[in-house]
Every structure is written in C-alpha cells, then in structure tokens.
Coordinates of C-alpha atoms in Angstrom, one line a residue:
Chain A
M1 CA 129.7 120.5 64.2
T2 CA 126.2 119.5 63.3
S3 CA 126.8 115.8 63.8
I4 CA 128.6 116.3 67.1
A5 CA 125.7 118.4 68.3
Q6 CA 123.3 115.7 67.2
L7 CA 125.3 113.0 68.9
T8 CA 125.5 115.0 72.1
V9 CA 121.7 115.7 72.1
G10 CA 121.0 112.1 71.3
L11 CA 123.1 110.8 74.1
T12 CA 121.9 113.2 76.7
D13 CA 118.3 112.5 75.8
L14 CA 119.0 108.8 76.2
V15 CA 120.5 109.4 79.6
A16 CA 117.6 111.6 80.6
A17 CA 115.1 108.9 79.5
F18 CA 117.0 106.4 81.6
L19 CA 117.1 108.7 84.6
F20 CA 113.4 109.4 84.4
M21 CA 112.5 105.7 84.4
Y22 CA 115.0 104.9 87.2
G23 CA 113.9 107.9 89.2
L24 CA 110.2 106.8 89.0
K25 CA 111.2 103.3 89.9
R26 CA 112.9 104.6 93.0
M27 CA 109.8 106.5 93.9
S28 CA 108.0 103.2 94.7
S29 CA 109.1 103.3 98.4
P30 CA 109.1 106.1 100.9
V31 CA 112.7 105.3 101.8
T32 CA 114.2 105.7 98.3
A33 CA 111.6 108.2 96.9
P34 CA 113.5 111.4 97.7
S35 CA 116.6 110.2 95.8
G36 CA 114.2 109.1 93.0
I37 CA 113.0 112.6 92.3
F38 CA 116.5 113.9 92.5
V39 CA 117.7 111.4 89.9
A40 CA 114.9 112.4 87.6
G41 CA 115.7 116.0 88.2
I42 CA 119.3 115.5 87.0
G43 CA 117.9 113.9 83.9
M44 CA 115.7 117.0 83.3
L45 CA 118.6 119.4 83.8
V46 CA 121.0 117.7 81.4
A47 CA 118.2 117.4 78.8
V48 CA 117.4 121.1 79.0
L49 CA 121.0 122.2 78.8
A50 CA 121.6 119.9 75.9
S51 CA 118.6 121.3 74.1
F52 CA 120.6 124.5 73.5
L53 CA 122.7 122.4 71.1
Y54 CA 119.8 122.6 68.7
V55 CA 121.3 126.0 67.6
F56 CA 123.8 124.1 65.5
D57 CA 121.0 122.4 63.6
V58 CA 118.5 125.1 62.7
G59 CA 117.0 125.5 59.3
A60 CA 118.0 128.2 56.9
A61 CA 114.8 130.2 57.4
A62 CA 115.4 130.4 61.2
R63 CA 119.1 131.5 61.0
P64 CA 118.5 135.3 61.0
F65 CA 116.4 134.9 64.1
L66 CA 118.8 132.7 66.0
I67 CA 120.3 135.3 68.4
T68 CA 116.8 136.6 69.3
N69 CA 115.5 133.0 69.7
I70 CA 118.3 132.1 72.1
A71 CA 117.7 135.2 74.2
L72 CA 113.9 134.4 74.2
A73 CA 114.6 130.8 75.2
I74 CA 116.8 131.9 78.2
V75 CA 114.2 134.4 79.3
A76 CA 111.4 131.9 79.0
L77 CA 113.3 129.2 81.0
V78 CA 114.3 131.6 83.7
L79 CA 110.9 133.3 83.9
G80 CA 108.7 130.2 83.7
G81 CA 111.0 128.0 85.8
G82 CA 111.7 130.7 88.3
I83 CA 108.1 131.7 89.0
A84 CA 106.9 128.0 89.2
W85 CA 109.8 127.1 91.4
W86 CA 109.2 130.0 93.8
A87 CA 105.4 129.2 93.9
G88 CA 106.1 125.5 94.4
K89 CA 108.4 126.2 97.4
R90 CA 106.0 128.3 99.3
V91 CA 102.5 126.9 98.5
A92 CA 100.8 125.4 101.6
M93 CA 100.6 121.6 101.6
T94 CA 96.8 121.9 101.8
A95 CA 96.9 123.7 98.4
M96 CA 98.9 121.0 96.8
P97 CA 96.1 119.5 94.6
Q98 CA 95.5 122.8 92.8
M99 CA 99.2 123.4 92.4
V100 CA 99.7 120.0 90.7
A101 CA 96.7 120.7 88.5
L102 CA 98.2 124.0 87.5
Y103 CA 101.6 122.6 86.6
N104 CA 99.9 119.8 84.7
G105 CA 97.9 122.4 82.7
M106 CA 101.2 124.1 81.9
G107 CA 102.6 120.9 80.5
G108 CA 99.5 120.4 78.4
G109 CA 99.7 124.0 77.2
A110 CA 103.4 123.5 76.2
A111 CA 102.5 120.4 74.2
G112 CA 99.7 122.3 72.5
A113 CA 102.0 125.2 71.7
I114 CA 104.6 122.9 70.2
A115 CA 101.8 121.4 68.0
A116 CA 100.8 124.9 67.0
V117 CA 104.3 125.8 65.9
E118 CA 104.4 122.6 63.9
L119 CA 101.0 123.3 62.3
F120 CA 101.8 126.9 61.4
G121 CA 105.3 126.2 60.3
T122 CA 105.1 123.3 57.9
K123 CA 103.2 124.0 54.8
S124 CA 102.5 120.6 53.3
P125 CA 103.5 117.8 55.7
E126 CA 102.7 114.1 55.4
T127 CA 99.4 112.9 56.7
T128 CA 100.6 110.7 59.6
P129 CA 102.6 113.4 61.5
L130 CA 99.9 115.9 60.8
V131 CA 97.2 113.7 62.3
V132 CA 99.4 112.9 65.3
T133 CA 100.2 116.6 65.8
L134 CA 96.5 117.5 65.7
L135 CA 95.8 114.7 68.2
G136 CA 98.5 115.9 70.5
A137 CA 97.2 119.5 70.1
L138 CA 93.7 118.4 71.0
I139 CA 94.7 116.4 74.1
G140 CA 97.2 119.1 75.2
A141 CA 94.7 121.9 74.8
V142 CA 91.9 120.0 76.6
S143 CA 94.4 119.2 79.4
L144 CA 95.3 122.9 79.7
S145 CA 91.9 124.4 79.9
G146 CA 90.5 121.5 81.9
S147 CA 93.3 121.7 84.4
L148 CA 92.8 125.4 84.8
I149 CA 89.1 124.8 85.6
A150 CA 90.1 122.1 88.0
W151 CA 92.5 124.6 89.6
A152 CA 89.7 127.2 89.9
K153 CA 87.4 124.7 91.5
L154 CA 90.0 123.5 94.0
Q155 CA 91.1 127.0 94.8
G156 CA 87.5 127.9 95.5
V157 CA 87.3 130.4 92.6
I158 CA 84.5 128.4 91.1
K159 CA 82.2 127.3 93.9
N160 CA 79.6 125.1 92.3
P161 CA 79.6 122.6 89.5
L162 CA 77.9 124.1 86.5
R163 CA 75.2 121.8 85.0
F164 CA 72.5 122.2 82.5
R165 CA 70.1 120.1 80.5
G166 CA 71.6 118.3 77.5
Q167 CA 75.1 119.2 78.7
R168 CA 76.5 115.9 77.7
A169 CA 75.1 116.1 74.2
F170 CA 76.4 119.7 73.9
N171 CA 79.9 118.7 75.0
M172 CA 79.9 115.8 72.5
L173 CA 78.9 118.3 69.8
V174 CA 81.8 120.6 70.7
L175 CA 84.2 117.6 70.6
F176 CA 82.7 116.5 67.3
A177 CA 83.1 120.0 65.9
T178 CA 86.8 120.0 67.0
L179 CA 87.4 116.7 65.2
V180 CA 85.7 118.0 62.0
V181 CA 87.9 121.1 62.0
G182 CA 90.9 118.8 62.5
G183 CA 89.7 116.8 59.5
V184 CA 89.4 119.9 57.4
I185 CA 93.0 120.9 58.2
V186 CA 94.1 117.4 57.1
A187 CA 92.1 117.7 53.9
I188 CA 93.6 121.1 53.1
A189 CA 97.1 119.8 53.6
Q190 CA 96.2 117.0 51.0
G191 CA 95.2 119.7 48.5
A192 CA 91.5 120.0 49.0
G193 CA 90.3 123.6 48.4
V194 CA 88.2 125.1 51.2
A195 CA 87.1 128.6 50.4
F196 CA 85.6 130.3 53.4
L197 CA 88.5 130.2 55.9
S198 CA 92.3 130.1 55.5
T199 CA 94.4 127.3 57.0
T200 CA 95.6 129.6 59.7
E201 CA 92.1 130.5 60.7
F202 CA 91.1 126.8 60.8
I203 CA 94.1 126.1 63.1
Y204 CA 92.9 128.9 65.4
L205 CA 89.4 127.5 65.3
F206 CA 90.7 124.0 66.1
F207 CA 92.5 125.2 69.2
A208 CA 89.5 127.3 70.3
C209 CA 87.1 124.4 70.0
A210 CA 89.6 122.1 71.9
L211 CA 90.0 124.6 74.7
V212 CA 86.3 125.2 75.1
F213 CA 85.7 121.4 75.2
G214 CA 88.2 121.1 78.1
I215 CA 86.4 123.8 80.0
L216 CA 82.9 122.4 79.3
M217 CA 84.0 118.9 80.3
T218 CA 85.4 119.9 83.6
L219 CA 82.8 122.4 84.8
P220 CA 80.1 119.9 85.8
I221 CA 82.5 117.7 87.9
G222 CA 82.2 118.1 91.7
G223 CA 84.9 118.7 94.2
A224 CA 85.2 115.2 95.6
D225 CA 85.7 113.7 92.2
M226 CA 88.8 115.9 91.7
P227 CA 91.3 113.0 92.5
V228 CA 90.1 111.3 89.4
V229 CA 90.0 114.4 87.3
I230 CA 93.6 115.5 88.2
S231 CA 94.7 112.0 87.5
I232 CA 93.1 111.9 84.1
Y233 CA 94.6 115.2 83.0
N234 CA 98.0 114.1 84.2
A235 CA 97.7 111.1 82.0
A236 CA 96.4 113.3 79.1
T237 CA 99.3 115.7 79.3
G238 CA 101.7 112.7 79.3
L239 CA 100.0 111.4 76.2
A240 CA 100.1 114.8 74.4
V241 CA 103.8 115.1 75.2
G242 CA 104.4 111.6 73.9
L243 CA 102.6 112.4 70.7
E244 CA 104.5 115.6 70.1
G245 CA 107.7 113.7 70.8
F246 CA 106.8 111.5 67.9
V247 CA 106.3 114.5 65.6
L248 CA 109.6 116.0 66.7
E249 CA 111.3 112.6 66.4
N250 CA 112.5 112.9 70.0
P251 CA 112.4 109.5 71.7
A252 CA 113.0 111.0 75.2
L253 CA 109.7 112.9 74.9
M254 CA 107.9 109.9 73.6
I255 CA 109.1 107.6 76.4
A256 CA 108.6 110.1 79.2
G257 CA 105.2 111.1 77.9
M258 CA 104.0 107.6 77.4
V259 CA 105.3 106.4 80.8
V260 CA 103.4 109.2 82.5
G261 CA 100.3 108.5 80.3
A262 CA 100.2 104.9 81.4
A263 CA 101.0 105.7 85.0
G264 CA 98.2 108.3 85.1
T265 CA 95.8 105.9 83.5
L266 CA 96.5 103.3 86.1
L267 CA 96.2 105.8 88.9
T268 CA 92.9 107.0 87.5
L269 CA 91.5 103.4 87.4
L270 CA 92.6 102.8 91.0
M271 CA 90.8 106.0 92.1
A272 CA 87.7 105.1 90.3
K273 CA 87.8 101.6 91.7
A274 CA 88.2 103.0 95.2
M275 CA 84.9 104.8 94.7
N276 CA 83.3 101.8 93.0
R277 CA 82.5 103.9 90.0
S278 CA 83.6 103.8 86.4
V279 CA 85.7 106.6 85.0
E280 CA 82.9 107.4 82.6
N281 CA 80.5 107.7 85.5
V282 CA 82.8 110.2 87.2
L283 CA 83.1 112.3 84.1
F284 CA 79.6 112.2 82.8
S285 CA 77.1 111.5 85.6
N286 CA 75.8 114.4 87.5
F287 CA 76.7 112.9 90.8
G288 CA 76.0 115.1 93.8
T289 CA 72.7 116.4 92.4
V290 CA 71.0 113.1 93.5
S291 CA 67.7 114.0 95.2
K292 CA 67.9 114.5 98.9
R293 CA 67.6 111.2 100.7
K294 CA 64.7 110.6 103.0
G295 CA 66.4 111.4 106.3
G296 CA 63.6 110.1 108.5
R297 CA 64.4 106.5 107.9
I298 CA 67.6 106.5 109.9
K299 CA 67.1 105.3 113.5
G300 CA 68.7 106.9 116.4
S301 CA 69.6 110.5 117.1
L302 CA 72.6 112.8 116.8
K303 CA 74.4 113.0 120.1
P304 CA 76.6 116.0 120.4
T305 CA 79.4 115.9 123.0
E306 CA 82.1 118.3 124.3
A307 CA 85.5 118.2 122.6
G308 CA 87.3 118.1 126.0
D309 CA 85.3 115.0 127.2
A310 CA 86.0 113.2 124.0
G311 CA 89.7 114.0 124.3
I312 CA 89.9 112.7 127.9
F313 CA 88.0 109.5 126.9
M314 CA 90.6 108.8 124.2
H315 CA 93.4 109.5 126.7
Y316 CA 92.1 106.5 128.8
A317 CA 91.4 104.3 125.8
K318 CA 93.7 101.4 124.8
S319 CA 93.5 102.0 121.1
V320 CA 92.5 104.8 118.8
I321 CA 92.2 104.9 115.0
V322 CA 92.0 108.3 113.4
V323 CA 90.1 108.7 110.1
P324 CA 91.0 112.0 108.4
G325 CA 89.1 113.5 105.5
Y326 CA 89.0 116.7 103.5
G327 CA 87.7 118.7 106.5
L328 CA 91.1 118.2 108.1
A329 CA 92.8 119.8 105.1
A330 CA 90.2 122.6 104.9
A331 CA 90.8 123.5 108.6
Q332 CA 94.6 123.1 108.2
A333 CA 94.4 121.1 111.4
Q334 CA 97.0 118.4 110.6
Q335 CA 99.6 119.9 113.0
K336 CA 97.1 120.1 115.8
L337 CA 96.0 116.5 115.1
Y338 CA 99.5 115.2 115.4
E339 CA 100.1 117.2 118.6
F340 CA 97.0 115.6 120.1
V341 CA 98.1 112.1 118.9
K342 CA 101.5 112.6 120.4
L343 CA 99.8 113.2 123.8
L344 CA 97.9 110.0 123.4
L345 CA 101.0 108.1 122.4
A346 CA 102.8 109.4 125.4
A347 CA 99.9 108.1 127.5
G348 CA 100.5 104.7 126.1
V349 CA 97.5 104.7 123.8
S350 CA 98.0 102.8 120.5
V351 CA 97.2 105.3 117.7
K352 CA 96.9 104.5 114.0
F353 CA 95.7 106.5 111.0
A354 CA 93.3 105.0 108.5
I355 CA 93.4 106.5 105.0
H356 CA 90.7 106.0 102.5
P357 CA 92.0 106.0 98.9
V358 CA 89.8 108.9 97.8
A359 CA 90.0 111.0 101.0
G360 CA 90.8 114.5 100.2
R361 CA 91.1 116.2 96.8
M362 CA 93.9 114.2 95.2
P363 CA 95.0 110.6 95.6
G364 CA 97.0 110.3 98.8
Q365 CA 96.5 113.9 99.9
M366 CA 95.9 112.8 103.5
D367 CA 99.2 110.9 103.6
V368 CA 101.0 114.0 102.5
L369 CA 99.3 116.2 105.0
L370 CA 100.0 113.9 107.9
A371 CA 103.6 113.6 106.7
E372 CA 103.9 117.4 106.7
A373 CA 102.7 117.5 110.3
G374 CA 105.5 115.0 111.1
V375 CA 103.5 111.8 111.5
P376 CA 105.8 108.9 110.8
Y377 CA 104.5 106.9 107.9
D378 CA 104.5 103.6 109.8
L379 CA 101.5 104.9 111.8
I380 CA 99.6 105.4 108.6
F381 CA 97.5 102.5 107.1
Q382 CA 95.5 102.1 104.0
L383 CA 92.0 100.8 103.8
D384 CA 92.7 97.1 103.2
D385 CA 95.4 96.9 105.8
I386 CA 93.5 98.4 108.7
N387 CA 89.8 97.7 108.1
E388 CA 89.7 94.5 110.1
E389 CA 91.1 96.3 113.1
F390 CA 88.2 98.7 113.8
K391 CA 86.3 95.8 115.4
T392 CA 88.9 95.5 118.2
T393 CA 89.5 99.2 118.6
D394 CA 88.2 101.3 121.4
V395 CA 87.8 104.6 119.6
A396 CA 87.5 105.7 116.0
L397 CA 88.1 109.4 115.6
V398 CA 86.6 110.7 112.3
I399 CA 87.8 114.1 111.4
G400 CA 86.3 115.9 108.5
A401 CA 85.4 112.7 106.7
N402 CA 81.9 111.7 105.8
D403 CA 81.1 109.6 102.8
V404 CA 84.1 107.3 103.2
V405 CA 82.7 106.1 106.6
N406 CA 79.0 105.9 105.6
P407 CA 77.7 102.4 106.3
A408 CA 75.0 103.0 103.6
A409 CA 77.7 102.0 101.1
R410 CA 77.6 98.5 102.6
T411 CA 73.9 98.1 103.1
E412 CA 71.7 100.4 101.2
K413 CA 71.3 99.4 97.6
S414 CA 69.5 102.6 96.6
S415 CA 72.3 104.8 97.9
P416 CA 74.5 106.5 95.3
I417 CA 77.6 105.4 97.1
F418 CA 76.4 101.7 97.4
G419 CA 79.3 99.3 96.8
M420 CA 82.0 101.8 97.5
P421 CA 84.6 100.3 99.9
I422 CA 84.4 102.2 103.2
L423 CA 86.4 102.4 106.4
N424 CA 84.6 100.4 109.0
A425 CA 84.7 103.1 111.6
D426 CA 81.2 102.2 112.8
Q427 CA 82.6 98.9 114.1
A428 CA 84.8 100.6 116.8
K429 CA 83.4 100.5 120.3
Q430 CA 83.1 104.3 120.4
V431 CA 83.1 106.7 117.5
Y432 CA 83.7 110.4 117.7
V433 CA 82.9 112.5 114.6
V434 CA 84.5 115.9 114.4
K435 CA 82.4 118.0 111.9
R436 CA 81.7 121.6 111.3
G437 CA 77.9 121.3 111.4
E438 CA 75.0 119.0 110.7
G439 CA 75.4 119.3 106.9
K440 CA 75.5 116.3 104.7
G441 CA 78.5 114.9 102.9
Y442 CA 79.5 115.6 99.3
A443 CA 77.1 112.9 98.0
G444 CA 74.2 114.7 99.6
I445 CA 73.1 111.7 101.7
Q446 CA 72.6 111.2 105.4
N447 CA 75.2 109.2 107.2
A448 CA 73.7 106.5 109.4
L449 CA 77.0 106.3 111.3
F450 CA 76.3 109.7 112.9
Y451 CA 73.0 108.4 114.4
A452 CA 74.4 105.1 115.6
D453 CA 74.3 104.3 119.4
N454 CA 78.1 104.2 119.7
C455 CA 78.7 107.5 117.9
N456 CA 79.0 111.0 119.4
M457 CA 79.3 114.2 117.3
V458 CA 81.9 116.9 118.2
Y459 CA 80.8 120.0 116.3
G460 CA 83.2 122.7 115.4
D461 CA 86.2 123.6 113.2
A462 CA 88.7 120.7 113.3
A463 CA 91.5 123.0 114.5
A464 CA 89.4 124.5 117.3
V465 CA 88.1 121.1 118.4
L466 CA 91.6 119.6 118.5
T467 CA 92.9 122.5 120.5
K468 CA 90.2 121.9 123.1
M469 CA 91.1 118.2 123.2
I470 CA 94.8 119.0 123.7
E471 CA 94.0 121.4 126.5
A472 CA 91.7 118.8 128.2
V473 CA 94.3 116.1 128.1
R474 CA 97.1 118.5 129.2
G475 CA 94.8 119.5 132.1
L476 CA 94.8 115.9 133.3
G477 CA 98.6 115.8 133.4
V478 CA 98.6 119.1 135.4
K479 CA 96.1 117.7 137.9
A480 CA 98.0 114.4 138.2
A481 CA 101.2 116.3 138.9
A482 CA 99.6 118.7 141.5
Chain B
M1 CA 128.5 110.8 60.2
N2 CA 124.9 111.6 60.7
F3 CA 123.4 111.1 64.1
A4 CA 119.9 112.5 63.4
I5 CA 117.2 110.3 64.8
H6 CA 114.4 109.2 62.4
I7 CA 111.4 107.4 63.8
T8 CA 109.0 105.8 61.5
G9 CA 105.4 104.6 62.3
F10 CA 106.0 101.1 63.5
V11 CA 109.1 102.0 65.5
A12 CA 107.1 104.7 67.2
I13 CA 104.3 102.3 68.1
Y14 CA 106.8 99.8 69.5
I15 CA 108.4 102.6 71.6
F16 CA 105.0 103.7 72.8
M17 CA 103.9 100.2 73.7
L18 CA 107.0 99.3 75.7
A19 CA 107.0 102.7 77.5
A20 CA 103.3 102.3 78.4
F21 CA 104.1 98.8 79.8
A22 CA 107.0 100.2 81.7
G23 CA 104.9 103.0 83.2
W24 CA 102.2 100.6 84.2
V25 CA 104.6 98.2 85.9
I26 CA 106.6 100.8 87.7
I27 CA 103.6 102.7 89.0
G28 CA 101.7 99.5 89.8
G29 CA 104.2 98.8 92.6
V30 CA 103.8 102.1 94.3
P31 CA 102.1 102.0 97.7
A32 CA 99.0 104.2 98.1
I33 CA 100.8 106.3 100.7
L34 CA 102.9 107.7 97.9
H35 CA 100.2 108.4 95.4
T36 CA 100.3 112.2 95.7
P37 CA 104.1 112.5 95.4
L38 CA 103.9 110.0 92.6
M39 CA 101.4 112.0 90.7
S40 CA 103.3 115.1 91.3
G41 CA 106.5 113.3 90.2
S42 CA 105.1 112.0 87.0
N43 CA 103.7 115.5 86.5
F44 CA 107.3 116.6 86.7
V45 CA 108.5 114.0 84.2
H46 CA 106.2 115.2 81.5
G47 CA 107.8 118.6 82.0
I48 CA 110.4 117.2 79.5
V49 CA 108.1 118.8 77.0
V50 CA 110.2 121.9 77.6
V51 CA 112.9 120.3 75.4
G52 CA 110.3 120.1 72.6
G53 CA 109.5 123.8 73.2
M54 CA 113.2 124.6 73.0
F55 CA 113.4 122.9 69.6
A56 CA 110.3 124.8 68.4
L57 CA 111.6 128.2 69.6
L58 CA 115.1 127.8 68.4
N59 CA 113.8 126.9 64.9
A60 CA 111.2 129.7 64.9
A61 CA 111.4 131.7 61.6
T62 CA 108.4 134.0 62.0
V63 CA 107.3 136.3 64.8
Q64 CA 104.2 134.1 65.3
E65 CA 106.4 131.0 65.7
Q66 CA 108.6 132.9 68.1
I67 CA 105.6 133.9 70.3
I68 CA 104.1 130.5 70.4
G69 CA 107.6 128.9 70.9
F70 CA 108.2 131.3 73.8
I71 CA 104.9 130.3 75.4
A72 CA 105.8 126.6 74.9
V73 CA 109.2 127.0 76.7
L74 CA 107.7 129.2 79.4
L75 CA 104.9 126.7 80.2
G76 CA 107.2 123.7 79.9
A77 CA 109.8 125.2 82.2
G78 CA 107.1 126.0 84.7
N79 CA 105.8 122.5 84.5
A80 CA 109.3 121.0 85.1
A81 CA 110.5 123.4 87.8
G82 CA 107.3 123.6 89.7
G83 CA 106.7 119.8 89.5
Y84 CA 110.2 119.2 90.9
A85 CA 109.9 121.7 93.7
V86 CA 106.6 120.4 95.1
T87 CA 107.6 116.7 94.7
R88 CA 110.9 117.3 96.6
R89 CA 109.0 119.1 99.4
M90 CA 106.5 116.3 99.8
L91 CA 108.9 113.5 99.7
A92 CA 111.2 115.2 102.3
M93 CA 108.3 114.9 104.8
F94 CA 107.9 111.2 104.8
Q95 CA 109.8 109.6 107.7
T96 CA 109.5 106.6 110.1
S97 CA 109.0 106.5 113.8
A98 CA 112.6 105.3 114.2
H99 CA 113.8 108.4 112.4
V100 CA 111.6 110.7 114.5
A101 CA 112.8 109.0 117.7
K102 CA 116.4 109.4 116.7
H103 CA 116.2 113.0 115.6
P104 CA 113.5 114.6 117.7
H105 CA 114.8 118.0 117.0
H106 CA 115.2 117.4 113.3
T107 CA 111.6 116.8 112.6
R108 CA 110.9 118.2 109.2
A109 CA 107.4 119.3 110.2
R110 CA 106.8 122.8 109.1
R111 CA 104.5 125.4 110.3
P112 CA 101.5 125.8 108.0
R113 CA 101.9 128.8 105.9
A114 CA 99.1 131.1 104.9
S115 CA 97.6 130.0 101.6

C-alpha cells in the first residue's frame, strides 16, 4: 500500500508541477490567461487531494494521532480555504493590493510553520537540511510579518511610515541576531552544549527575531513604493516554499516555489527600473522625507477650471489620452471614468489610456481597475507604446496621478525623481489635471506640469469631477436634440 | 518497489536552477497590462505550500506539532484558495473592444462594492 501511495503522490505532484508551469505560461496573454489560472487551479486541486495519501506513509510515532490529524487537516483546509475564498470573491478591486499582500503573507507563514514542525520534530538532523530549513523559516517568517505590515499600510491601518535615526543599523542588528540564533541552533544539533537556553527556546527566539525583522524592515517604506515591496515578498515566499520543498524532498514545492521566486524577482527589478531606483534604494532610503522643494522657482500659476467646461472641451477634441493614477483608485472612480470615456468615444473622439508601470499600489493595478470598469484592453497602452503620441494629442486628462507626469524627472537633476521615465502628458496641446487639492505628490515635490501654460487644474474628488463632466457632455446632447 | 523520492544536494541545486530560469523566461514574456494578475497568479502557485503543510500535519506526533501543522495547512489553504479566487476575478475582466461590441449586454463590468 505504501508504494502505491508513494507512486500516486509522486505522479500527481509531477502533473501539478507541469500544470503550474503550463498555466503560468498561458497567463502571458490576456486572451489565454483565464484558462491559464484554471489549468494551474486543477494542478493545485489534484496535489491537495493526493496529499491525503500521506496517511499510508506516516512514521510510527504519528500513528496514534492519525485520525485526529486527518480531522484537523480537513478542518484546516475547509476553514482556511473557505474564508480566503469568500474574502477573495467579495473584496473590492481597489483593495486588491492589500488582499494579495495578505495571501502572500499566509504562504510565507505556512512555509515558516512547516519549518517549525521540522525543527521541533527532528532531534539530530544533518547539517544541510537543517541550514536550509532555517533559511526557509527566516524568509517565510519575514515574508509573513512584512506582508502583514504591507497590508496594514495599504488598508490605511498604519498611516505614516515609521522612521527613526539609526534605523538601518538597528534593522541590520536584528537580522544579525537572527542569524546568530540560527547558528546556535545548528551548533546545538552538532553536539555543542549551550547552557542558558534549551533548543526549543532557541527556536522560538529565532522565529521571534525573524518576525520582528520583517516588521522593522517594512515599517519605514512609503505607500507609493508598495508595488516593489509586494513584489519582493511574493518572491520571498516563493523562495521559502522552494527551500521547504527541498527539506520535505518534494520536487513540486521546489519547482513551484522557485518559479515564483524567479518571477517575483524579475517583476521587482522591472518595478524598480520603472522608478529609476535600485531595489536597495527602495528598501533602505528614506524616500519621501526629502526636504520640501523650493516651490517659488516654478514659473507660471495654477489655473483652476470647472469640471463641466473641461468635459465639454474634451467632447470637441479629436484625441484624448487619459493618465490614471492612485487617486482614481482611492476615489473608486473607474466606472465613472469609463462612462465619461464612452460618451467621448460616441462623439467620435479618439480616446486612449496611458499607464505608467508604477501607477497605483501594485504593478499593473490601473490595468485591472480599468478592466473592472469594462474598458477593453486594446484601449490601454503602456508607457513606451504611447509616450510619443502625447505630442500630437489634443488633451491629456490626468486623474489622480502626480509624480508619474512630473517633468522635473526629465530636467531637474536635484529632484529625487530625476531620471524616472515619465508619461509626457505635458506635451499634449491641453492638459487637465483632476486632483483633490493643491497638495504635493508622494515624493513631496512640486509638479511643474501643474503650473504650465497649457495646463488647467480641476479640483475635487475624481468621482465627483467625472460626474460633472458626464452631466455637462450629456447636457450638450440634450440641447442638440431640442 | 519503492517510489519514495530522495533529493540530494546537487540534484536540488539543478532543480532550483532550471526552475528559476523557467520562471524568469515565462514571466519575462508577460505584458505589463497583466502584471497584477500575474503577481496574484504566482502568489496562488506558491500556495502549493499547503501540500507541505499536509505532510507536516499528518505526520505530527505531539500536540505542539499538531498545532503548528494545523496553522501551516490553514494558512497554506488560505493562500491557495484566496490567490485563485482573486486571480480568476481579475482575469475575467480583461476583454477587447471587439468582445464588448459583440456582447454589449454581457459586459463583465461590476458595480464597485463597498470595501
């Protein structure tokens, strides 16, 4: 029975690993992507069902617990899976970044918990698996607590980045302490006698240090850097899962974990590149606390205009490019935006959406929000594909975006965002900026675009502004019909 | 016959190396428009950790191991189920102009829900 169970588990894991890779491959195009996740889902389902066959292969010590363990497993699967499924089905699209952070933290926590069972369970293991287990435990625990902090920040539970003097040195100290405790655990396993704490206590200390490090590392990072942070923790959890897969001698975990680790790393580098910053800079520089820029140096003035006038102007334009940013998500105005855009399209205006790689709070968040509103994805263009078109466009409509259209990134060497590729919205003949107030962007710097001669400000909540624009344009139609 | 899998150091490193390359190449081809579903999808894939949790829980021989194993399966199952649910939802929304024109009443746009 044992070998049949082993053969079945081995084969299903092989099938699962194949389906994951194939599913991810299919996710590289919007056309095949829905079937891609479905394929990967089948892989997950068979792997989980087959994992019950482990009951035929348990050690002698675990036999008396088997019935209880099976019951616990079913309860855990139904409870964990059920709640997460329910939450995932009903969460608002605008809250997606924190949801992904949360699920990711759960994966890291699971990897850490598996490592803990291994550490507590085996009394004198070999050094290599022990070191790998500890490494997976460290990465998993950091990913868990770090993701929870990221969730709290995105959810608005933690409002401001926490920063203090010598923070970086302190964080490094905590990491160093974690590694030392890990080293002690390895030394004990090799027979070294350490008097003042038991092995169990050292293991608890190790996890405590790792969890604290994850919290400390994430606290100082600002909201707009979250795309990079979520991406890093995604890669980290993948890596932790892969390492625990090695310890459990499960190639499916190894492959799935490492594929995600590599994918997350690549995505992280892409995000950092889009901001023209290194990953290290995102994690460790206190960006956002940069001293307030001398505002007086910018020529021109802010020219507020009425939402209705702006709407009518766009109705008579030939071409409009919409630049959405986090403000659109915050105002949940994506449906209103598409409603307005549909009116423009019906009037024969050419409308396109221009998406900056780091707009929003996770990579590609704007694309998802627009898709949710029903915007066809062939109207949505990425930075490199559309940037040349601003020059020949009548109107650029900037909604809730700031730093990603700041011309200072092109011209001003002293600016903290200098060198970041931006959307050339300032090159359009007319620019409308929809913004809640006169505040600065995340980077704390003035935006010369707002003061430019071809730019008008439309103040107000994005949803309210768009409603007025829709009413104004509809009003035109009514008058024409009358 | 014995079908237990044993993975030694070098074999593990080869598996890791090839898997990392595969991940890099597969994801390298994904257009930026799909970055969020992709991240959520890869998030789902590392939910396979639930299988490791099952192994740990079913082999638990002490109450401590049972508790930690239970947490592992609970969190892993949440990772997998939640990751799948949100990725499906996101991907179902992507559609072309042609599709919208053909099925004007089938638009998958949903009313925003209170968060």
